[in-house]
Amino acid sequence: MRSWLLIGLACTFVAGCDFTKTYFPVKKEPVRQVEELQTSVTVIPLTAQNIGNYSAKRQLAGGTTNVPGSNSWNYRVGAGDILDVVVWDHPELTMPSGENRTPEQSGLRVQADGTFFYPFVGQIPAKGLTPEAIRENLKLKLADYIPDPQVEVRVVGYNSQSVSITGEVNTPNRQPLTATQVTLLQAVDAAGGLTEDADPSGVTLRRGGALYNVDLQAFLERGLASNNPTLQSGDVVNVPRIALKEAYLLGQIVEATTIDLTRENISLTQALTRVGGLKEDQADARGIFVFRDTDAGITVYQLDASNPTAFLLGTRFMIHPQDVIYVTTAPLYRWNRLITSLLPSITTVKAADDL
């Protein structure tokens, strides 16, 4: 809605000026035409002295993202995991795998209560513990039956922990977590990578009851390590569709259209060039206006390009999303158009006189 208001203001602003009598740079008097919008309008002629104030490029990638608890990863066993336990020099305690059975098929499943059964010592706690902690616990219990037991415990079936990747990735999926840490970028790659419509700067990560905004684009472009956090069990990652960011070009240009600013910074001169430039003999190069809605009101920037070198200034003026660029009509062209519209009447009058 604000975009249409800005476009309407642009048309009202220039329509309220009689360009056969207008002096450039534009004074503030024509701005009275838009007082009914109940907003202040500031006109700023662009000069070599002030152009540096408008040369800063938009930061397409954001700042640092901090997601608590994402600095390291140490797998902890959960219900449903399969454990392989080996007690060296005691084959009677080693689960036989057989020729056609894998360690996962012959392993010990952690039950819903978080324990698994082992001969001689009964139920052994496992849920929430690392394999190393389970090994030490089992070693202590077996010591009552075996002198100095040498025990190895490893996870051969990772079933209890996972993360979900949704949104604008090519193959949204659920990915199991293993002993190897998985970063956000690795999980996105494992989901087929980003689609063409993905917005990596707006990724969200839901962990427990909290939602975090993660700017993955900042990691890809600037190497901000905290923006590529290590994922934890239960994390849900969503990659949103990118929101189109446009500026509008109107008036005496070759093609009235929009300019896409979603993924790149574009200067005023670039924007005019991409639409074919100004209409020859119709545009008033003195009247290139950029209308911008700000918190303080509407600001109108004017580029007087009657001297072509002024377009060099335009290469340093950065266009923002929702800007309206308007090029006014040359006074001579408006006069010629008026005369042309009167020609049929003039012809008719002459014919009547001849009669």
PDB file of C-alpha atoms in Angstrom, residues 43-329:
ATOM      1  CA  VAL A  43      13.735  17.747  -1.915  1.00  0.00           C
ATOM      2  CA  ILE A  44      17.487  17.097  -2.095  1.00  0.00           C
ATOM      3  CA  PRO A  45      19.413  17.977  -5.275  1.00  0.00           C
ATOM      4  CA  LEU A  46      22.243  15.487  -5.781  1.00  0.00           C
ATOM      5  CA  THR A  47      25.637  17.159  -6.085  1.00  0.00           C
ATOM      6  CA  ALA A  48      29.278  16.184  -6.035  1.00  0.00           C
ATOM      7  CA  GLN A  49      29.413  17.561  -2.500  1.00  0.00           C
ATOM      8  CA  ASN A  50      26.633  15.423  -1.009  1.00  0.00           C
ATOM      9  CA  ILE A  51      26.636  12.275  -3.182  1.00  0.00           C
ATOM     10  CA  GLY A  52      28.932  10.531  -0.698  1.00  0.00           C
ATOM     11  CA  ASN A  53      26.056  10.494   1.788  1.00  0.00           C
ATOM     12  CA  TYR A  54      24.093   8.161  -0.510  1.00  0.00           C
ATOM     13  CA  SER A  55      26.857   5.850  -1.761  1.00  0.00           C
ATOM     14  CA  ALA A  56      26.625   3.194   0.952  1.00  0.00           C
ATOM     15  CA  LYS A  57      25.513  -0.149  -0.433  1.00  0.00           C
ATOM     16  CA  ARG A  58      22.784  -2.110   1.288  1.00  0.00           C
ATOM     17  CA  GLN A  59      24.065  -4.952   3.433  1.00  0.00           C
ATOM     18  CA  LEU A  60      22.454  -7.939   1.710  1.00  0.00           C
ATOM     19  CA  ALA A  61      23.788 -10.319   4.366  1.00  0.00           C
ATOM     20  CA  GLY A  62      23.059  -9.569   8.000  1.00  0.00           C
ATOM     21  CA  GLY A  63      25.136  -9.667  11.149  1.00  0.00           C
ATOM     22  CA  THR A  64      26.268 -12.313  13.565  1.00  0.00           C
ATOM     23  CA  THR A  65      23.776 -14.955  14.690  1.00  0.00           C
ATOM     24  CA  ASN A  66      24.216 -16.601  18.079  1.00  0.00           C
ATOM     25  CA  VAL A  67      22.340 -19.832  18.738  1.00  0.00           C
ATOM     26  CA  PRO A  68      22.957 -21.099  22.294  1.00  0.00           C
ATOM     27  CA  GLY A  69      24.496 -24.552  22.661  1.00  0.00           C
ATOM     28  CA  SER A  70      25.755 -24.818  19.092  1.00  0.00           C
ATOM     29  CA  ASN A  71      29.500 -24.729  19.596  1.00  0.00           C
ATOM     30  CA  SER A  72      30.188 -28.450  19.922  1.00  0.00           C
ATOM     31  CA  TRP A  73      28.681 -31.904  19.488  1.00  0.00           C
ATOM     32  CA  ASN A  74      29.009 -35.076  21.539  1.00  0.00           C
ATOM     33  CA  TYR A  75      26.550 -37.837  20.679  1.00  0.00           C
ATOM     34  CA  ARG A  76      24.495 -39.135  23.587  1.00  0.00           C
ATOM     35  CA  VAL A  77      22.707 -42.433  23.303  1.00  0.00           C
ATOM     36  CA  GLY A  78      18.925 -42.490  23.211  1.00  0.00           C
ATOM     37  CA  ALA A  79      16.064 -44.979  23.120  1.00  0.00           C
ATOM     38  CA  GLY A  80      16.072 -47.001  19.909  1.00  0.00           C
ATOM     39  CA  ASP A  81      19.817 -46.826  19.337  1.00  0.00           C
ATOM     40  CA  ILE A  82      21.688 -50.090  18.698  1.00  0.00           C
ATOM     41  CA  LEU A  83      24.880 -50.738  20.677  1.00  0.00           C
ATOM     42  CA  ASP A  84      27.701 -53.136  19.894  1.00  0.00           C
ATOM     43  CA  VAL A  85      29.477 -54.301  23.066  1.00  0.00           C
ATOM     44  CA  VAL A  86      32.737 -56.259  22.948  1.00  0.00           C
ATOM     45  CA  VAL A  87      34.526 -57.710  26.004  1.00  0.00           C
ATOM     46  CA  TRP A  88      37.981 -58.719  24.838  1.00  0.00           C
ATOM     47  CA  ASP A  89      39.112 -62.303  25.530  1.00  0.00           C
ATOM     48  CA  HIS A  90      35.561 -63.251  26.484  1.00  0.00           C
ATOM     49  CA  PRO A  91      33.821 -64.363  23.306  1.00  0.00           C
ATOM     50  CA  GLU A  92      30.975 -65.847  25.354  1.00  0.00           C
ATOM     51  CA  LEU A  93      29.929 -62.255  26.191  1.00  0.00           C
ATOM     52  CA  THR A  94      30.158 -61.023  22.626  1.00  0.00           C
ATOM     53  CA  MET A  95      26.908 -61.204  20.695  1.00  0.00           C
ATOM     54  CA  PRO A  96      27.431 -63.563  17.730  1.00  0.00           C
ATOM     55  CA  SER A  97      26.986 -61.777  14.434  1.00  0.00           C
ATOM     56  CA  GLY A  98      27.060 -64.785  12.131  1.00  0.00           C
ATOM     57  CA  GLU A  99      27.929 -64.710   8.477  1.00  0.00           C
ATOM     58  CA  ASN A 100      24.724 -62.986   7.378  1.00  0.00           C
ATOM     59  CA  ARG A 101      24.148 -60.662  10.322  1.00  0.00           C
ATOM     60  CA  THR A 102      25.479 -57.134  10.587  1.00  0.00           C
ATOM     61  CA  PRO A 103      26.564 -55.581  13.920  1.00  0.00           C
ATOM     62  CA  GLU A 104      23.349 -53.545  13.821  1.00  0.00           C
ATOM     63  CA  GLN A 105      21.255 -56.697  13.458  1.00  0.00           C
ATOM     64  CA  SER A 106      23.039 -58.506  16.296  1.00  0.00           C
ATOM     65  CA  GLY A 107      23.500 -55.500  18.560  1.00  0.00           C
ATOM     66  CA  LEU A 108      21.761 -54.451  21.757  1.00  0.00           C
ATOM     67  CA  ARG A 109      18.786 -52.107  21.442  1.00  0.00           C
ATOM     68  CA  VAL A 110      18.307 -49.381  24.014  1.00  0.00           C
ATOM     69  CA  GLN A 111      14.775 -49.819  25.348  1.00  0.00           C
ATOM     70  CA  ALA A 112      12.153 -47.154  25.963  1.00  0.00           C
ATOM     71  CA  ASP A 113      13.236 -46.880  29.600  1.00  0.00           C
ATOM     72  CA  GLY A 114      16.734 -45.926  28.456  1.00  0.00           C
ATOM     73  CA  THR A 115      18.491 -49.173  29.443  1.00  0.00           C
ATOM     74  CA  PHE A 116      19.751 -52.327  27.727  1.00  0.00           C
ATOM     75  CA  PHE A 117      20.291 -55.845  29.117  1.00  0.00           C
ATOM     76  CA  TYR A 118      23.758 -57.353  29.400  1.00  0.00           C
ATOM     77  CA  PRO A 119      24.640 -60.828  30.755  1.00  0.00           C
ATOM     78  CA  PHE A 120      25.709 -61.084  34.409  1.00  0.00           C
ATOM     79  CA  VAL A 121      25.023 -57.431  35.230  1.00  0.00           C
ATOM     80  CA  GLY A 122      21.431 -57.009  34.065  1.00  0.00           C
ATOM     81  CA  GLN A 123      20.013 -53.633  32.983  1.00  0.00           C
ATOM     82  CA  ILE A 124      22.589 -50.970  32.121  1.00  0.00           C
ATOM     83  CA  PRO A 125      21.599 -47.263  31.863  1.00  0.00           C
ATOM     84  CA  ALA A 126      22.342 -45.767  28.460  1.00  0.00           C
ATOM     85  CA  LYS A 127      19.953 -42.929  27.614  1.00  0.00           C
ATOM     86  CA  GLY A 128      21.588 -39.528  27.737  1.00  0.00           C
ATOM     87  CA  LEU A 129      25.082 -40.989  28.119  1.00  0.00           C
ATOM     88  CA  THR A 130      28.004 -41.035  25.713  1.00  0.00           C
ATOM     89  CA  PRO A 131      29.373 -44.422  24.581  1.00  0.00           C
ATOM     90  CA  GLU A 132      32.467 -43.715  26.685  1.00  0.00           C
ATOM     91  CA  ALA A 133      30.360 -43.223  29.834  1.00  0.00           C
ATOM     92  CA  ILE A 134      28.428 -46.440  29.145  1.00  0.00           C
ATOM     93  CA  ARG A 135      31.716 -48.323  28.696  1.00  0.00           C
ATOM     94  CA  GLU A 136      33.051 -47.132  32.060  1.00  0.00           C
ATOM     95  CA  ASN A 137      29.798 -48.025  33.805  1.00  0.00           C
ATOM     96  CA  LEU A 138      29.701 -51.484  32.246  1.00  0.00           C
ATOM     97  CA  LYS A 139      33.379 -52.067  33.045  1.00  0.00           C
ATOM     98  CA  LEU A 140      32.788 -51.369  36.741  1.00  0.00           C
ATOM     99  CA  LYS A 141      29.863 -53.785  36.900  1.00  0.00           C
ATOM    100  CA  LEU A 142      31.695 -56.564  35.032  1.00  0.00           C
ATOM    101  CA  ALA A 143      34.700 -56.218  37.343  1.00  0.00           C
ATOM    102  CA  ASP A 144      32.781 -58.250  39.946  1.00  0.00           C
ATOM    103  CA  TYR A 145      32.894 -61.216  37.545  1.00  0.00           C
ATOM    104  CA  ILE A 146      35.911 -60.596  35.302  1.00  0.00           C
ATOM    105  CA  PRO A 147      39.294 -59.300  36.478  1.00  0.00           C
ATOM    106  CA  ASP A 148      40.150 -56.017  34.755  1.00  0.00           C
ATOM    107  CA  PRO A 149      37.648 -56.379  31.869  1.00  0.00           C
ATOM    108  CA  GLN A 150      38.552 -54.672  28.586  1.00  0.00           C
ATOM    109  CA  VAL A 151      35.289 -53.319  27.180  1.00  0.00           C
ATOM    110  CA  GLU A 152      34.429 -51.522  23.964  1.00  0.00           C
ATOM    111  CA  VAL A 153      31.046 -49.866  23.371  1.00  0.00           C
ATOM    112  CA  ARG A 154      30.050 -48.239  20.092  1.00  0.00           C
ATOM    113  CA  VAL A 155      26.815 -47.158  18.471  1.00  0.00           C
ATOM    114  CA  VAL A 156      26.051 -49.111  15.298  1.00  0.00           C
ATOM    115  CA  GLY A 157      22.472 -47.952  14.835  1.00  0.00           C
ATOM    116  CA  TYR A 158      21.675 -44.239  15.164  1.00  0.00           C
ATOM    117  CA  ASN A 159      17.911 -44.129  15.555  1.00  0.00           C
ATOM    118  CA  SER A 160      17.106 -41.810  18.434  1.00  0.00           C
ATOM    119  CA  GLN A 161      18.149 -38.353  17.271  1.00  0.00           C
ATOM    120  CA  SER A 162      17.504 -36.346  14.136  1.00  0.00           C
ATOM    121  CA  VAL A 163      16.942 -32.902  12.640  1.00  0.00           C
ATOM    122  CA  SER A 164      14.363 -31.776  10.076  1.00  0.00           C
ATOM    123  CA  ILE A 165      15.078 -29.531   7.081  1.00  0.00           C
ATOM    124  CA  THR A 166      12.040 -27.863   5.495  1.00  0.00           C
ATOM    125  CA  GLY A 167      11.174 -25.024   3.153  1.00  0.00           C
ATOM    126  CA  GLU A 168      13.084 -23.936   0.065  1.00  0.00           C
ATOM    127  CA  VAL A 169      15.489 -26.864  -0.252  1.00  0.00           C
ATOM    128  CA  ASN A 170      15.360 -29.345  -3.119  1.00  0.00           C
ATOM    129  CA  THR A 171      14.626 -32.418  -0.989  1.00  0.00           C
ATOM    130  CA  PRO A 172      13.157 -31.543   2.437  1.00  0.00           C
ATOM    131  CA  ASN A 173      13.936 -34.409   4.785  1.00  0.00           C
ATOM    132  CA  ARG A 174      14.629 -35.777   8.232  1.00  0.00           C
ATOM    133  CA  GLN A 175      18.305 -36.475   8.874  1.00  0.00           C
ATOM    134  CA  PRO A 176      19.608 -38.773  11.621  1.00  0.00           C
ATOM    135  CA  LEU A 177      22.393 -37.443  13.824  1.00  0.00           C
ATOM    136  CA  THR A 178      25.489 -39.575  14.355  1.00  0.00           C
ATOM    137  CA  ALA A 179      28.772 -39.258  16.207  1.00  0.00           C
ATOM    138  CA  THR A 180      29.884 -36.746  13.566  1.00  0.00           C
ATOM    139  CA  GLN A 181      28.600 -33.216  14.093  1.00  0.00           C
ATOM    140  CA  VAL A 182      26.279 -31.740  11.460  1.00  0.00           C
ATOM    141  CA  THR A 183      26.317 -28.014  10.762  1.00  0.00           C
ATOM    142  CA  LEU A 184      23.459 -26.030   9.283  1.00  0.00           C
ATOM    143  CA  LEU A 185      25.155 -25.791   5.881  1.00  0.00           C
ATOM    144  CA  GLN A 186      25.879 -29.527   5.831  1.00  0.00           C
ATOM    145  CA  ALA A 187      22.244 -30.297   6.619  1.00  0.00           C
ATOM    146  CA  VAL A 188      21.044 -27.958   3.858  1.00  0.00           C
ATOM    147  CA  ASP A 189      23.434 -29.609   1.387  1.00  0.00           C
ATOM    148  CA  ALA A 190      22.184 -33.051   2.474  1.00  0.00           C
ATOM    149  CA  ALA A 191      18.667 -31.824   1.676  1.00  0.00           C
ATOM    150  CA  GLY A 192      19.650 -31.162  -1.927  1.00  0.00           C
ATOM    151  CA  GLY A 193      20.806 -27.588  -1.453  1.00  0.00           C
ATOM    152  CA  LEU A 194      18.891 -24.349  -1.775  1.00  0.00           C
ATOM    153  CA  THR A 195      16.282 -23.770  -4.460  1.00  0.00           C
ATOM    154  CA  GLU A 196      16.423 -20.751  -6.762  1.00  0.00           C
ATOM    155  CA  ASP A 197      13.735 -19.060  -4.652  1.00  0.00           C
ATOM    156  CA  ALA A 198      15.461 -19.658  -1.295  1.00  0.00           C
ATOM    157  CA  ASP A 199      16.405 -16.838   1.050  1.00  0.00           C
ATOM    158  CA  PRO A 200      19.486 -18.045   2.998  1.00  0.00           C
ATOM    159  CA  SER A 201      19.562 -14.786   4.950  1.00  0.00           C
ATOM    160  CA  GLY A 202      16.210 -15.560   6.603  1.00  0.00           C
ATOM    161  CA  VAL A 203      16.678 -19.153   7.808  1.00  0.00           C
ATOM    162  CA  THR A 204      14.898 -20.012  11.042  1.00  0.00           C
ATOM    163  CA  LEU A 205      15.965 -22.676  13.539  1.00  0.00           C
ATOM    164  CA  ARG A 206      13.479 -23.955  16.107  1.00  0.00           C
ATOM    165  CA  ARG A 207      15.130 -25.524  19.147  1.00  0.00           C
ATOM    166  CA  GLY A 208      12.933 -26.550  22.026  1.00  0.00           C
ATOM    167  CA  GLY A 209      10.520 -23.710  22.606  1.00  0.00           C
ATOM    168  CA  ALA A 210      12.725 -21.026  21.065  1.00  0.00           C
ATOM    169  CA  LEU A 211      12.930 -19.758  17.497  1.00  0.00           C
ATOM    170  CA  TYR A 212      16.199 -18.315  16.189  1.00  0.00           C
ATOM    171  CA  ASN A 213      16.824 -16.350  13.001  1.00  0.00           C
ATOM    172  CA  VAL A 214      20.018 -17.533  11.334  1.00  0.00           C
ATOM    173  CA  ASP A 215      21.576 -15.558   8.486  1.00  0.00           C
ATOM    174  CA  LEU A 216      23.288 -18.343   6.550  1.00  0.00           C
ATOM    175  CA  GLN A 217      24.040 -15.861   3.758  1.00  0.00           C
ATOM    176  CA  ALA A 218      26.390 -14.005   6.103  1.00  0.00           C
ATOM    177  CA  PHE A 219      28.353 -17.226   6.597  1.00  0.00           C
ATOM    178  CA  LEU A 220      28.520 -17.903   2.864  1.00  0.00           C
ATOM    179  CA  GLU A 221      29.594 -14.359   1.973  1.00  0.00           C
ATOM    180  CA  ARG A 222      31.552 -13.208   5.010  1.00  0.00           C
ATOM    181  CA  GLY A 223      32.569 -16.395   6.808  1.00  0.00           C
ATOM    182  CA  LEU A 224      30.750 -15.655  10.078  1.00  0.00           C
ATOM    183  CA  ALA A 225      31.222 -19.032  11.780  1.00  0.00           C
ATOM    184  CA  SER A 226      28.437 -18.476  14.323  1.00  0.00           C
ATOM    185  CA  ASN A 227      25.980 -18.245  11.424  1.00  0.00           C
ATOM    186  CA  ASN A 228      26.652 -21.899  10.614  1.00  0.00           C
ATOM    187  CA  PRO A 229      25.729 -23.503  13.960  1.00  0.00           C
ATOM    188  CA  THR A 230      26.079 -27.163  14.851  1.00  0.00           C
ATOM    189  CA  LEU A 231      22.618 -28.726  14.902  1.00  0.00           C
ATOM    190  CA  GLN A 232      21.195 -30.506  17.940  1.00  0.00           C
ATOM    191  CA  SER A 233      18.666 -33.304  18.201  1.00  0.00           C
ATOM    192  CA  GLY A 234      15.135 -32.103  17.545  1.00  0.00           C
ATOM    193  CA  ASP A 235      16.159 -28.972  15.635  1.00  0.00           C
ATOM    194  CA  VAL A 236      13.780 -27.905  12.881  1.00  0.00           C
ATOM    195  CA  VAL A 237      15.325 -25.767  10.153  1.00  0.00           C
ATOM    196  CA  ASN A 238      13.179 -23.809   7.725  1.00  0.00           C
ATOM    197  CA  VAL A 239      14.529 -22.017   4.655  1.00  0.00           C
ATOM    198  CA  PRO A 240      11.981 -19.371   3.547  1.00  0.00           C
ATOM    199  CA  ARG A 241      11.132 -18.218   0.055  1.00  0.00           C
ATOM    200  CA  ILE A 242      12.866 -14.984  -0.779  1.00  0.00           C
ATOM    201  CA  ALA A 243      10.672 -11.870  -0.730  1.00  0.00           C
ATOM    202  CA  LEU A 244      10.922  -9.826  -3.912  1.00  0.00           C
ATOM    203  CA  LYS A 245      12.404  -6.356  -3.383  1.00  0.00           C
ATOM    204  CA  GLU A 246      11.765  -3.913  -6.195  1.00  0.00           C
ATOM    205  CA  ALA A 247      12.108  -0.298  -7.251  1.00  0.00           C
ATOM    206  CA  TYR A 248       9.793   1.325  -9.811  1.00  0.00           C
ATOM    207  CA  LEU A 249      10.753   3.320 -12.920  1.00  0.00           C
ATOM    208  CA  LEU A 250       8.182   5.644 -14.491  1.00  0.00           C
ATOM    209  CA  GLY A 251       7.960   8.655 -16.772  1.00  0.00           C
ATOM    210  CA  GLN A 252      10.002   9.435 -19.860  1.00  0.00           C
ATOM    211  CA  ILE A 253      12.146   6.321 -19.989  1.00  0.00           C
ATOM    212  CA  VAL A 254      12.320   3.762 -22.785  1.00  0.00           C
ATOM    213  CA  GLU A 255      10.482   1.114 -20.763  1.00  0.00           C
ATOM    214  CA  ALA A 256       8.473   1.734 -17.600  1.00  0.00           C
ATOM    215  CA  THR A 257       9.154  -1.277 -15.433  1.00  0.00           C
ATOM    216  CA  THR A 258      10.487  -2.517 -12.095  1.00  0.00           C
ATOM    217  CA  ILE A 259      14.059  -3.272 -11.072  1.00  0.00           C
ATOM    218  CA  ASP A 260      14.795  -6.319  -8.911  1.00  0.00           C
ATOM    219  CA  LEU A 261      16.967  -5.401  -5.911  1.00  0.00           C
ATOM    220  CA  THR A 262      16.538  -8.694  -4.082  1.00  0.00           C
ATOM    221  CA  ARG A 263      20.029 -10.056  -4.566  1.00  0.00           C
ATOM    222  CA  GLU A 264      22.122  -7.095  -5.662  1.00  0.00           C
ATOM    223  CA  ASN A 265      22.816  -3.424  -5.163  1.00  0.00           C
ATOM    224  CA  ILE A 266      21.941  -1.184  -8.107  1.00  0.00           C
ATOM    225  CA  SER A 267      22.816   2.466  -8.643  1.00  0.00           C
ATOM    226  CA  LEU A 268      20.543   5.078 -10.197  1.00  0.00           C
ATOM    227  CA  THR A 269      22.565   5.105 -13.410  1.00  0.00           C
ATOM    228  CA  GLN A 270      22.462   1.299 -13.585  1.00  0.00           C
ATOM    229  CA  ALA A 271      18.700   1.289 -13.122  1.00  0.00           C
ATOM    230  CA  LEU A 272      18.145   3.831 -15.922  1.00  0.00           C
ATOM    231  CA  THR A 273      20.533   1.982 -18.220  1.00  0.00           C
ATOM    232  CA  ARG A 274      18.798  -1.363 -17.718  1.00  0.00           C
ATOM    233  CA  VAL A 275      15.500   0.067 -18.981  1.00  0.00           C
ATOM    234  CA  GLY A 276      17.097   1.605 -22.064  1.00  0.00           C
ATOM    235  CA  GLY A 277      17.778   5.055 -20.661  1.00  0.00           C
ATOM    236  CA  LEU A 278      15.806   8.269 -21.151  1.00  0.00           C
ATOM    237  CA  LYS A 279      13.509   8.834 -24.115  1.00  0.00           C
ATOM    238  CA  GLU A 280      15.368  11.000 -26.583  1.00  0.00           C
ATOM    239  CA  ASP A 281      13.666  14.379 -27.287  1.00  0.00           C
ATOM    240  CA  GLN A 282      10.943  13.600 -24.725  1.00  0.00           C
ATOM    241  CA  ALA A 283      12.681  13.401 -21.350  1.00  0.00           C
ATOM    242  CA  ASP A 284      13.933  16.381 -19.397  1.00  0.00           C
ATOM    243  CA  ALA A 285      17.349  15.293 -18.140  1.00  0.00           C
ATOM    244  CA  ARG A 286      17.128  17.963 -15.455  1.00  0.00           C
ATOM    245  CA  GLY A 287      14.188  16.180 -13.884  1.00  0.00           C
ATOM    246  CA  ILE A 288      15.345  12.730 -12.791  1.00  0.00           C
ATOM    247  CA  PHE A 289      13.682  12.183  -9.413  1.00  0.00           C
ATOM    248  CA  VAL A 290      13.943   9.388  -6.853  1.00  0.00           C
ATOM    249  CA  PHE A 291      11.063   9.268  -4.352  1.00  0.00           C
ATOM    250  CA  ARG A 292      11.878   7.470  -1.092  1.00  0.00           C
ATOM    251  CA  ASP A 293       9.617   6.856   1.899  1.00  0.00           C
ATOM    252  CA  THR A 294      11.496   7.295   5.179  1.00  0.00           C
ATOM    253  CA  ASP A 295      10.556   7.480   8.843  1.00  0.00           C
ATOM    254  CA  ALA A 296      10.867  11.262   8.664  1.00  0.00           C
ATOM    255  CA  GLY A 297       8.567  11.553   5.640  1.00  0.00           C
ATOM    256  CA  ILE A 298       9.075  11.391   1.899  1.00  0.00           C
ATOM    257  CA  THR A 299      12.432  12.438   0.501  1.00  0.00           C
ATOM    258  CA  VAL A 300      12.779  13.376  -3.175  1.00  0.00           C
ATOM    259  CA  TYR A 301      16.267  13.204  -4.642  1.00  0.00           C
ATOM    260  CA  GLN A 302      16.834  15.137  -7.871  1.00  0.00           C
ATOM    261  CA  LEU A 303      19.582  14.398 -10.384  1.00  0.00           C
ATOM    262  CA  ASP A 304      20.165  17.152 -12.954  1.00  0.00           C
ATOM    263  CA  ALA A 305      21.697  15.243 -15.844  1.00  0.00           C
ATOM    264  CA  SER A 306      21.556  18.076 -18.386  1.00  0.00           C
ATOM    265  CA  ASN A 307      25.331  17.666 -18.277  1.00  0.00           C
ATOM    266  CA  PRO A 308      25.989  13.979 -19.085  1.00  0.00           C
ATOM    267  CA  THR A 309      28.800  13.855 -16.527  1.00  0.00           C
ATOM    268  CA  ALA A 310      26.066  13.982 -13.872  1.00  0.00           C
ATOM    269  CA  PHE A 311      25.381  10.328 -14.653  1.00  0.00           C
ATOM    270  CA  LEU A 312      28.709   9.646 -12.956  1.00  0.00           C
ATOM    271  CA  LEU A 313      27.084  10.926  -9.772  1.00  0.00           C
ATOM    272  CA  GLY A 314      24.234   8.531 -10.474  1.00  0.00           C
ATOM    273  CA  THR A 315      26.641   5.593 -10.362  1.00  0.00           C
ATOM    274  CA  ARG A 316      27.251   6.413  -6.696  1.00  0.00           C
ATOM    275  CA  PHE A 317      23.602   6.876  -5.682  1.00  0.00           C
ATOM    276  CA  MET A 318      22.237   3.538  -4.441  1.00  0.00           C
ATOM    277  CA  ILE A 319      18.607   2.638  -5.112  1.00  0.00           C
ATOM    278  CA  HIS A 320      16.581   1.169  -2.222  1.00  0.00           C
ATOM    279  CA  PRO A 321      13.609  -1.216  -2.368  1.00  0.00           C
ATOM    280  CA  GLN A 322      10.285   0.620  -2.909  1.00  0.00           C
ATOM    281  CA  ASP A 323      12.019   3.663  -4.433  1.00  0.00           C
ATOM    282  CA  VAL A 324      10.116   5.332  -7.274  1.00  0.00           C
ATOM    283  CA  ILE A 325      12.291   6.749 -10.067  1.00  0.00           C
ATOM    284  CA  TYR A 326      10.490   9.289 -12.229  1.00  0.00           C
ATOM    285  CA  VAL A 327      11.817  11.140 -15.286  1.00  0.00           C
ATOM    286  CA  THR A 328       9.902  14.281 -16.242  1.00  0.00           C
ATOM    287  CA  THR A 329       8.813  15.389 -19.703  1.00  0.00           C
TER     288      THR A 329
END
